[in-house]
Short mmCIF file of C-alpha atoms and ligand atoms in Angstrom, two decimals:
data_model
loop_
_atom_site.label_atom_id
_atom_site.label_comp_id
_atom_site.label_asym_id
_atom_site.label_seq_id
_atom_site.Cartn_x
_atom_site.Cartn_y
_atom_site.Cartn_z
CA MET A 1 65.02 58.69 91.76
CA THR A 2 61.95 58.81 89.58
CA ASP A 3 61.95 60.80 86.33
CA LEU A 4 59.65 63.36 87.91
CA GLN A 5 61.92 63.79 90.92
CA ARG A 6 64.94 64.26 88.63
CA ASP A 7 63.03 66.81 86.51
CA VAL A 8 62.10 68.78 89.63
CA LEU A 9 65.66 68.76 90.90
CA THR A 10 66.92 69.93 87.51
CA GLY A 11 64.16 72.55 87.30
CA PHE A 12 65.08 73.96 90.70
CA GLU A 13 68.80 74.00 89.96
CA SER A 14 68.44 75.69 86.58
CA ARG A 15 66.01 78.36 87.89
CA PHE A 16 67.81 79.11 91.13
CA ASN A 17 71.44 78.07 90.50
CA ARG A 18 71.79 76.03 93.67
CA ARG A 19 70.75 72.78 95.33
CA PRO A 20 67.39 72.62 97.18
CA ALA A 21 67.11 71.61 100.81
CA GLY A 22 65.04 68.63 99.75
CA LEU A 23 62.23 67.15 97.65
CA TRP A 24 58.69 66.67 98.89
CA SER A 25 55.59 65.31 97.19
CA ALA A 26 51.83 64.98 97.62
CA PRO A 27 49.24 63.00 95.66
CA GLY A 28 46.05 63.93 93.92
CA ARG A 29 42.93 62.22 95.19
CA VAL A 30 39.86 60.50 93.94
CA ASN A 31 36.68 60.42 95.98
CA LEU A 32 35.19 56.92 96.23
CA ILE A 33 31.98 58.25 97.79
CA GLY A 34 30.70 61.21 99.81
CA GLU A 35 30.17 64.20 97.48
CA HIS A 36 29.37 67.71 98.66
CA THR A 37 29.11 66.37 102.17
CA ASP A 38 32.39 67.81 103.47
CA TYR A 39 31.25 71.45 103.82
CA ASN A 40 28.08 70.14 105.40
CA GLU A 41 30.12 68.57 108.21
CA GLY A 42 29.33 65.10 106.91
CA PHE A 43 31.28 62.01 105.89
CA VAL A 44 33.63 61.42 102.96
CA PHE A 45 35.64 58.41 101.81
CA PRO A 46 38.32 59.46 99.29
CA PHE A 47 41.80 58.05 98.65
CA ALA A 48 45.14 59.43 97.59
CA ILE A 49 46.17 58.31 94.10
CA ASP A 50 49.43 57.28 92.51
CA ARG A 51 49.80 60.56 90.62
CA ARG A 52 51.84 63.11 92.48
CA THR A 53 53.00 66.70 92.61
CA VAL A 54 56.71 66.88 93.41
CA ILE A 55 58.43 70.04 94.64
CA ALA A 56 62.01 71.06 95.42
CA LEU A 57 62.36 73.76 98.07
CA GLY A 58 65.16 75.61 99.78
CA LEU A 59 65.26 78.38 102.35
CA ARG A 60 66.87 81.73 101.50
CA ASP A 61 68.89 83.96 103.81
CA ASP A 62 66.58 86.92 103.25
CA ARG A 63 62.76 87.38 103.26
CA LEU A 64 62.15 86.90 99.54
CA ILE A 65 59.90 84.11 98.17
CA ARG A 66 60.39 82.84 94.59
CA VAL A 67 58.07 80.24 93.13
CA ALA A 68 58.60 78.58 89.76
CA SER A 69 56.96 75.63 88.04
CA SER A 70 57.07 73.46 84.96
CA PHE A 71 53.72 74.94 83.86
CA ALA A 72 54.66 78.66 83.81
CA GLU A 73 57.55 80.46 82.15
CA GLU A 74 58.02 83.15 84.76
CA ALA A 75 59.05 82.77 88.38
CA ILE A 76 56.88 84.81 90.77
CA GLU A 77 58.68 86.88 93.42
CA LEU A 78 57.20 88.35 96.56
CA CYS A 79 58.47 89.43 100.00
CA LEU A 80 57.10 87.80 103.14
CA GLU A 81 55.79 91.30 104.09
CA GLU A 82 53.63 91.29 100.94
CA LEU A 83 52.12 87.88 101.59
CA PHE A 84 48.38 88.57 101.76
CA PRO A 85 45.52 86.75 99.96
CA GLU A 86 44.59 89.88 98.03
CA ASN A 87 48.08 90.06 96.56
CA LEU A 88 47.87 86.52 95.15
CA SER A 89 46.52 85.37 91.81
CA GLY A 90 46.99 82.72 89.12
CA TRP A 91 48.72 79.37 89.79
CA SER A 92 51.10 80.86 92.37
CA ALA A 93 48.13 81.55 94.70
CA TYR A 94 48.27 77.85 95.64
CA PRO A 95 51.85 77.68 96.96
CA LEU A 96 51.88 81.27 98.23
CA GLY A 97 48.41 80.88 99.74
CA VAL A 98 49.75 77.98 101.79
CA ALA A 99 52.71 80.03 103.06
CA TRP A 100 50.22 82.75 104.11
CA ALA A 101 47.81 80.26 105.65
CA LEU A 102 50.59 78.73 107.77
CA GLY A 103 50.83 82.18 109.37
CA GLN A 104 47.19 81.78 110.42
CA PHE A 105 48.11 78.48 112.14
CA GLY A 106 51.00 79.77 114.24
CA ALA A 107 53.96 80.30 111.86
CA ASN A 108 55.61 83.61 112.71
CA LEU A 109 55.74 85.08 109.23
CA GLY A 110 57.25 88.28 110.66
CA GLU A 111 60.50 86.46 111.41
CA LEU A 112 60.77 83.42 109.17
CA LYS A 113 63.12 83.23 106.16
CA GLY A 114 61.98 83.32 102.55
CA PHE A 115 62.31 80.36 100.22
CA GLU A 116 62.55 79.19 96.63
CA VAL A 117 60.39 76.43 95.29
CA PHE A 118 60.04 74.57 91.98
CA ILE A 119 56.86 72.59 91.28
CA ASP A 120 56.03 69.87 88.78
CA SER A 121 53.06 67.55 88.71
CA GLU A 122 51.69 64.42 87.12
CA VAL A 123 48.19 65.02 88.52
CA PRO A 124 46.04 66.00 85.52
CA ILE A 125 44.72 69.54 85.86
CA GLY A 126 40.97 70.09 85.69
CA ALA A 127 40.10 66.38 85.84
CA GLY A 128 38.57 66.59 89.30
CA LEU A 129 41.58 64.76 90.83
CA SER A 130 42.63 67.68 93.06
CA SER A 131 45.77 68.86 91.32
CA SER A 132 45.37 71.96 93.48
CA ALA A 133 45.25 70.10 96.80
CA ALA A 134 48.37 68.19 95.66
CA ILE A 135 50.28 71.43 95.24
CA GLU A 136 48.98 72.84 98.54
CA SER A 137 49.78 69.67 100.47
CA ALA A 138 53.30 69.30 99.03
CA VAL A 139 54.12 72.94 99.89
CA ALA A 140 52.52 72.58 103.32
CA VAL A 141 54.64 69.56 104.32
CA ALA A 142 57.80 71.15 102.90
CA LEU A 143 57.39 74.48 104.73
CA ASN A 144 56.31 72.64 107.86
CA ASP A 145 59.72 70.89 107.73
CA VAL A 146 62.04 73.75 106.77
CA TRP A 147 60.30 76.30 108.99
CA ARG A 148 60.23 73.67 111.79
CA LEU A 149 56.54 74.25 112.60
CA ASN A 150 55.71 70.77 113.88
CA LEU A 151 52.11 70.88 112.64
CA ASP A 152 50.45 67.50 112.17
CA HIS A 153 48.98 66.44 108.82
CA ARG A 154 45.42 66.97 110.03
CA THR A 155 46.25 70.62 110.73
CA LEU A 156 48.11 70.95 107.40
CA ALA A 157 44.89 69.89 105.67
CA ARG A 158 43.14 72.87 107.28
CA VAL A 159 46.01 75.09 106.13
CA GLY A 160 45.55 73.90 102.53
CA GLN A 161 41.78 74.43 102.74
CA LEU A 162 42.27 77.97 104.08
CA ALA A 163 44.66 78.74 101.22
CA GLU A 164 42.11 77.45 98.72
CA ASN A 165 39.23 79.38 100.30
CA ARG A 166 41.02 82.72 100.84
CA ALA A 167 43.91 82.92 98.36
CA VAL A 168 42.33 81.00 95.44
CA GLY A 169 38.77 82.04 96.29
CA ALA A 170 37.14 78.61 95.97
CA PRO A 171 34.67 77.91 98.83
CA THR A 172 35.66 74.25 99.04
CA GLY A 173 35.65 71.82 101.97
CA ILE A 174 38.38 69.83 103.73
CA MET A 175 38.16 66.58 101.75
CA ASP A 176 40.83 67.01 99.04
CA GLN A 177 43.64 68.20 101.31
CA SER A 178 42.77 65.50 103.91
CA ALA A 179 43.02 62.74 101.30
CA SER A 180 46.29 64.12 99.95
CA LEU A 181 47.85 64.37 103.43
CA LEU A 182 46.36 61.36 105.23
CA GLY A 183 46.15 58.79 102.44
CA ARG A 184 47.74 55.30 102.66
CA ALA A 185 48.63 52.72 100.00
CA ASP A 186 45.67 50.44 99.18
CA ALA A 187 43.41 52.25 101.62
CA GLY A 188 40.71 54.89 101.72
CA VAL A 189 40.48 57.80 104.22
CA PHE A 190 37.14 57.68 106.02
CA LEU A 191 36.80 61.20 107.36
CA ASP A 192 34.24 62.78 109.64
CA CYS A 193 34.32 66.38 108.48
CA ARG A 194 32.74 67.58 111.73
CA SER A 195 35.22 66.14 114.25
CA LEU A 196 37.99 65.80 111.61
CA GLU A 197 38.62 62.32 112.95
CA SER A 198 39.73 59.95 110.27
CA GLU A 199 40.32 56.24 109.81
CA VAL A 200 42.35 54.54 107.16
CA ILE A 201 40.36 51.61 105.76
CA PRO A 202 41.83 48.93 103.42
CA LEU A 203 40.08 48.94 100.07
CA GLY A 204 41.02 45.40 99.01
CA PHE A 205 40.48 46.16 95.27
CA ASP A 206 43.52 44.14 94.19
CA ALA A 207 42.63 41.03 96.16
CA ALA A 208 39.08 41.18 94.75
CA GLY A 209 40.39 41.50 91.17
CA LEU A 210 39.03 45.01 90.79
CA GLU A 211 40.51 48.18 89.31
CA LEU A 212 39.34 51.73 89.77
CA LEU A 213 39.09 53.36 86.35
CA ILE A 214 39.14 57.13 85.97
CA ILE A 215 37.24 58.47 83.00
CA ASP A 216 38.34 62.11 82.57
CA THR A 217 35.64 63.63 80.38
CA LYS A 218 37.85 66.67 79.58
CA VAL A 219 34.89 68.91 80.38
CA SER A 220 36.60 71.59 82.45
CA HIS A 221 35.13 73.05 85.63
CA SER A 222 36.05 75.62 88.21
CA HIS A 223 34.91 75.67 91.80
CA ALA A 224 35.84 79.33 92.26
CA THR A 225 32.80 80.31 90.22
CA GLY A 226 29.21 79.35 89.65
CA GLY A 227 27.56 76.08 90.50
CA TYR A 228 29.71 74.87 93.34
CA ALA A 229 29.12 78.00 95.44
CA ALA A 230 25.44 77.94 94.54
CA ARG A 231 25.09 74.37 95.82
CA ARG A 232 26.84 75.30 98.99
CA ALA A 233 24.48 78.25 99.49
CA SER A 234 21.44 76.00 98.97
CA CYS A 235 22.72 73.61 101.63
CA GLU A 236 23.19 76.46 104.07
CA ALA A 237 19.73 77.83 103.28
CA GLY A 238 18.23 74.36 103.80
CA ALA A 239 19.95 73.90 107.13
CA GLY A 240 18.83 77.39 108.24
CA ALA A 241 15.18 76.77 107.26
CA LEU A 242 15.21 73.50 109.18
CA GLY A 243 16.81 75.06 112.26
CA VAL A 244 20.03 73.00 112.28
CA ASP A 245 23.66 74.12 112.29
CA SER A 246 24.50 71.98 109.28
CA LEU A 247 22.92 69.23 107.20
CA ARG A 248 24.99 66.74 109.15
CA ASP A 249 22.40 67.11 111.89
CA LEU A 250 19.68 65.59 109.69
CA ASP A 251 18.97 61.92 109.15
CA ILE A 252 16.83 60.06 106.60
CA ASP A 253 13.92 60.19 109.08
CA ASP A 254 13.98 64.01 108.92
CA LEU A 255 13.34 64.10 105.16
CA PRO A 256 9.50 64.04 105.29
CA ARG A 257 9.56 67.15 107.49
CA ALA A 258 12.16 68.76 105.16
CA ALA A 259 9.85 68.09 102.20
CA GLU A 260 7.09 70.03 103.94
CA VAL A 261 9.24 72.98 104.98
CA LEU A 262 11.48 73.47 101.92
CA GLY A 263 10.79 74.37 98.32
CA ASP A 264 11.33 71.54 95.83
CA GLU A 265 14.84 72.51 94.69
CA THR A 266 16.28 73.10 98.15
CA PHE A 267 14.63 69.90 99.35
CA ARG A 268 16.35 67.90 96.66
CA ARG A 269 19.73 69.49 97.47
CA VAL A 270 19.20 68.57 101.13
CA ARG A 271 18.03 65.04 100.27
CA HIS A 272 21.23 64.46 98.28
CA VAL A 273 23.45 65.41 101.24
CA VAL A 274 21.46 63.47 103.80
CA THR A 275 21.28 60.29 101.71
CA GLU A 276 24.94 60.66 100.60
CA ASN A 277 26.09 60.72 104.21
CA ARG A 278 24.16 57.50 104.74
CA ARG A 279 25.76 55.97 101.61
CA VAL A 280 29.25 56.75 102.88
CA LEU A 281 28.55 54.95 106.18
CA ASP A 282 26.98 52.06 104.27
CA THR A 283 29.95 51.86 101.92
CA VAL A 284 32.42 51.67 104.78
CA ARG A 285 30.37 49.01 106.57
CA THR A 286 29.78 46.99 103.39
CA LEU A 287 33.48 47.13 102.50
CA ARG A 288 34.37 45.80 105.94
CA GLU A 289 31.75 43.08 106.05
CA GLN A 290 31.51 41.92 102.42
CA GLY A 291 34.46 43.45 100.53
CA PRO A 292 34.59 45.84 97.55
CA THR A 293 32.57 43.71 95.13
CA ALA A 294 29.50 44.56 97.23
CA ILE A 295 29.72 48.41 97.04
CA GLY A 296 28.68 48.85 93.40
CA ALA A 297 25.04 49.66 94.02
CA LEU A 298 26.02 52.39 96.51
CA LEU A 299 28.25 54.04 93.90
CA ASP A 300 25.44 53.88 91.38
CA ALA A 301 22.90 55.37 93.81
CA SER A 302 25.36 58.18 94.60
CA HIS A 303 25.48 59.10 90.92
CA THR A 304 21.72 59.08 90.52
CA SER A 305 21.42 61.40 93.53
CA MET A 306 24.00 63.83 92.11
CA ARG A 307 22.38 63.77 88.70
CA ASP A 308 18.74 64.16 89.77
CA ASP A 309 18.77 65.80 93.22
CA PHE A 310 21.98 67.81 93.40
CA GLU A 311 22.06 68.43 89.60
CA ILE A 312 25.83 68.63 89.26
CA SER A 313 26.36 66.06 86.51
CA VAL A 314 26.79 66.80 82.83
CA PRO A 315 25.84 64.64 79.79
CA GLU A 316 29.44 63.46 79.36
CA LEU A 317 29.59 62.21 82.97
CA ASP A 318 26.22 60.48 82.67
CA LEU A 319 27.29 58.80 79.46
CA ALA A 320 30.59 57.65 81.01
CA VAL A 321 28.81 56.15 84.00
CA GLU A 322 26.04 54.44 82.03
CA THR A 323 28.35 53.03 79.39
CA ALA A 324 30.91 51.74 81.93
CA ARG A 325 28.15 49.90 83.80
CA LEU A 326 26.72 48.34 80.66
CA ALA A 327 30.21 47.15 79.65
CA GLY A 328 30.81 45.42 82.99
CA ALA A 329 31.77 47.95 85.72
CA ILE A 330 30.20 46.87 89.01
CA GLY A 331 29.53 50.46 90.04
CA ALA A 332 30.19 53.94 88.62
CA ARG A 333 29.67 57.56 89.55
CA MET A 334 30.92 61.03 88.79
CA THR A 335 33.54 62.07 91.33
CA GLY A 336 34.57 65.47 92.76
CA GLY A 337 32.72 68.76 92.68
CA GLY A 338 30.85 68.16 89.41
CA PHE A 339 30.00 70.27 86.32
CA GLY A 340 32.74 68.39 84.49
CA GLY A 341 35.85 66.48 85.48
CA ALA A 342 35.94 62.74 85.92
CA ALA A 343 33.85 59.69 86.61
CA ILE A 344 35.03 56.56 88.38
CA ALA A 345 34.14 52.99 87.40
CA LEU A 346 34.93 50.07 89.71
CA THR A 347 35.73 47.41 87.17
CA PRO A 348 36.80 43.76 87.22
CA HIS A 349 40.44 43.62 86.07
CA ALA A 350 39.68 41.54 82.96
CA LEU A 351 37.00 43.95 81.79
CA VAL A 352 39.11 47.13 81.87
CA PRO A 353 39.83 46.96 78.10
CA ALA A 354 36.14 46.35 77.28
CA VAL A 355 34.93 49.21 79.47
CA THR A 356 37.57 51.53 78.05
CA ALA A 357 36.66 50.68 74.50
CA ALA A 358 32.94 51.01 75.12
CA VAL A 359 33.28 54.45 76.68
CA MET A 360 35.59 55.64 73.91
CA ALA A 361 33.09 54.46 71.28
CA ALA A 362 30.10 56.01 73.04
CA PHE A 363 31.84 59.38 73.35
CA ASP A 364 32.80 59.25 69.69
CA ALA A 365 29.26 58.41 68.63
CA ARG A 366 27.87 61.36 70.58
CA GLY A 367 30.51 63.72 69.20
CA PHE A 368 32.03 64.35 72.66
CA ALA A 369 35.75 65.06 73.11
CA THR A 370 37.91 61.97 73.51
CA PRO A 371 38.09 61.09 77.21
CA ASP A 372 41.25 60.12 79.03
CA ILE A 373 40.75 56.74 80.69
CA PHE A 374 43.24 55.22 83.14
CA VAL A 375 43.57 53.09 86.25
CA VAL A 376 44.59 54.59 89.61
CA HIS A 377 45.75 52.88 92.82
CA ALA A 378 45.50 54.15 96.38
CA ALA A 379 48.83 55.61 97.43
CA ASP A 380 50.59 57.14 100.44
CA GLY A 381 49.90 60.76 101.35
CA ALA A 382 52.21 63.76 101.33
CA GLY A 383 55.76 63.59 102.67
CA ARG A 384 59.44 64.18 102.17
CA GLU A 385 61.06 62.28 99.30
CA GLN A 386 64.74 63.16 99.62
C1 GLA B 401 35.57 69.66 95.44
C2 GLA B 401 35.94 70.33 96.75
C3 GLA B 401 35.75 69.40 97.93
C4 GLA B 401 34.37 68.75 97.90
C5 GLA B 401 34.08 68.19 96.53
C6 GLA B 401 32.67 67.66 96.40
O1 GLA B 401 36.49 68.61 95.18
O2 GLA B 401 37.26 70.78 96.72
O3 GLA B 401 35.96 70.11 99.13
O4 GLA B 401 33.37 69.62 98.31
O5 GLA B 401 34.26 69.12 95.49
O6 GLA B 401 32.48 66.53 97.19
#
């Protein structure tokens, strides 16, 4: 048993005075490339990381639900009858939102038994590594088991997304939950967000002597408010003005026409999504044909597009990316929804200390908060642990 698993077991036993039915876990994710493309029915290429949320869960004999976690003093109690998105708030909206969303995918919440759950996580919160999807995915696989729902992981990703959209109120896409549920060790999840077909593709970082560095800028962001929803609205407006269902229907060749029809800002939002979809396809092909040392320029181009066209970067992310490249990273970009969070830097193993030191020094010189810099590896997706 890992320390985290032991802590979760102890946490459950001390809160609920009994043994759980089992332990389940789900990872956070990092997106290698394909940003703000998921809700435009485009392509993404994230991977599950070796930082996990672990939960202990046990069914009750009645219809009460009790959720507790290492990050809140109080346990939250609710009856299955009261399980509606409008009754949910705070951190418990993630696990309870999943229980509600399962009801939208066939679980008969009118008859099922309640449960107790204890949650702990090593996925940093607010770093853009999908700590929320990790909670949702862990709860989804656990309830799928104990309620005997037989939903596949692809469907559980939609359950997690629905919980996030309706119970948490963040208008996010399907990427994070898909990565957390479908990830595999040393591989990325190439996902078509229109068909929801996915393919697991070996990354080969280790064999190529590369590490993926996370630079958590500590600039906090929220996708339930502000910029994220505004970007999504711009994309929908652009698609509407161009007469397509979603931006997925546009290709690079359509951009000259888009430039004529759309105002400058909407055009640049559209151009980001259209070119980013192309970059995801190019990254997957390049990875297959030439290996990971050849994908650096695509990562760099993705960052430039997010900074200048989609305008979701912040000075800390730009500094992290530029400094990492100058110190030897072969490619770097901000990752996740933007407005804060983390950057990634694909870095030769031997240069990790130099890149880390350079970014630390640059942040210090600019008077930015000290970033958290660490290596992640691609890991298996959500499942039962014990
Ligand atoms: C957040 C959302 C995802 C996706 C990314 C941007 O992580 O949860 O659905 O839209 O932002 O690529």
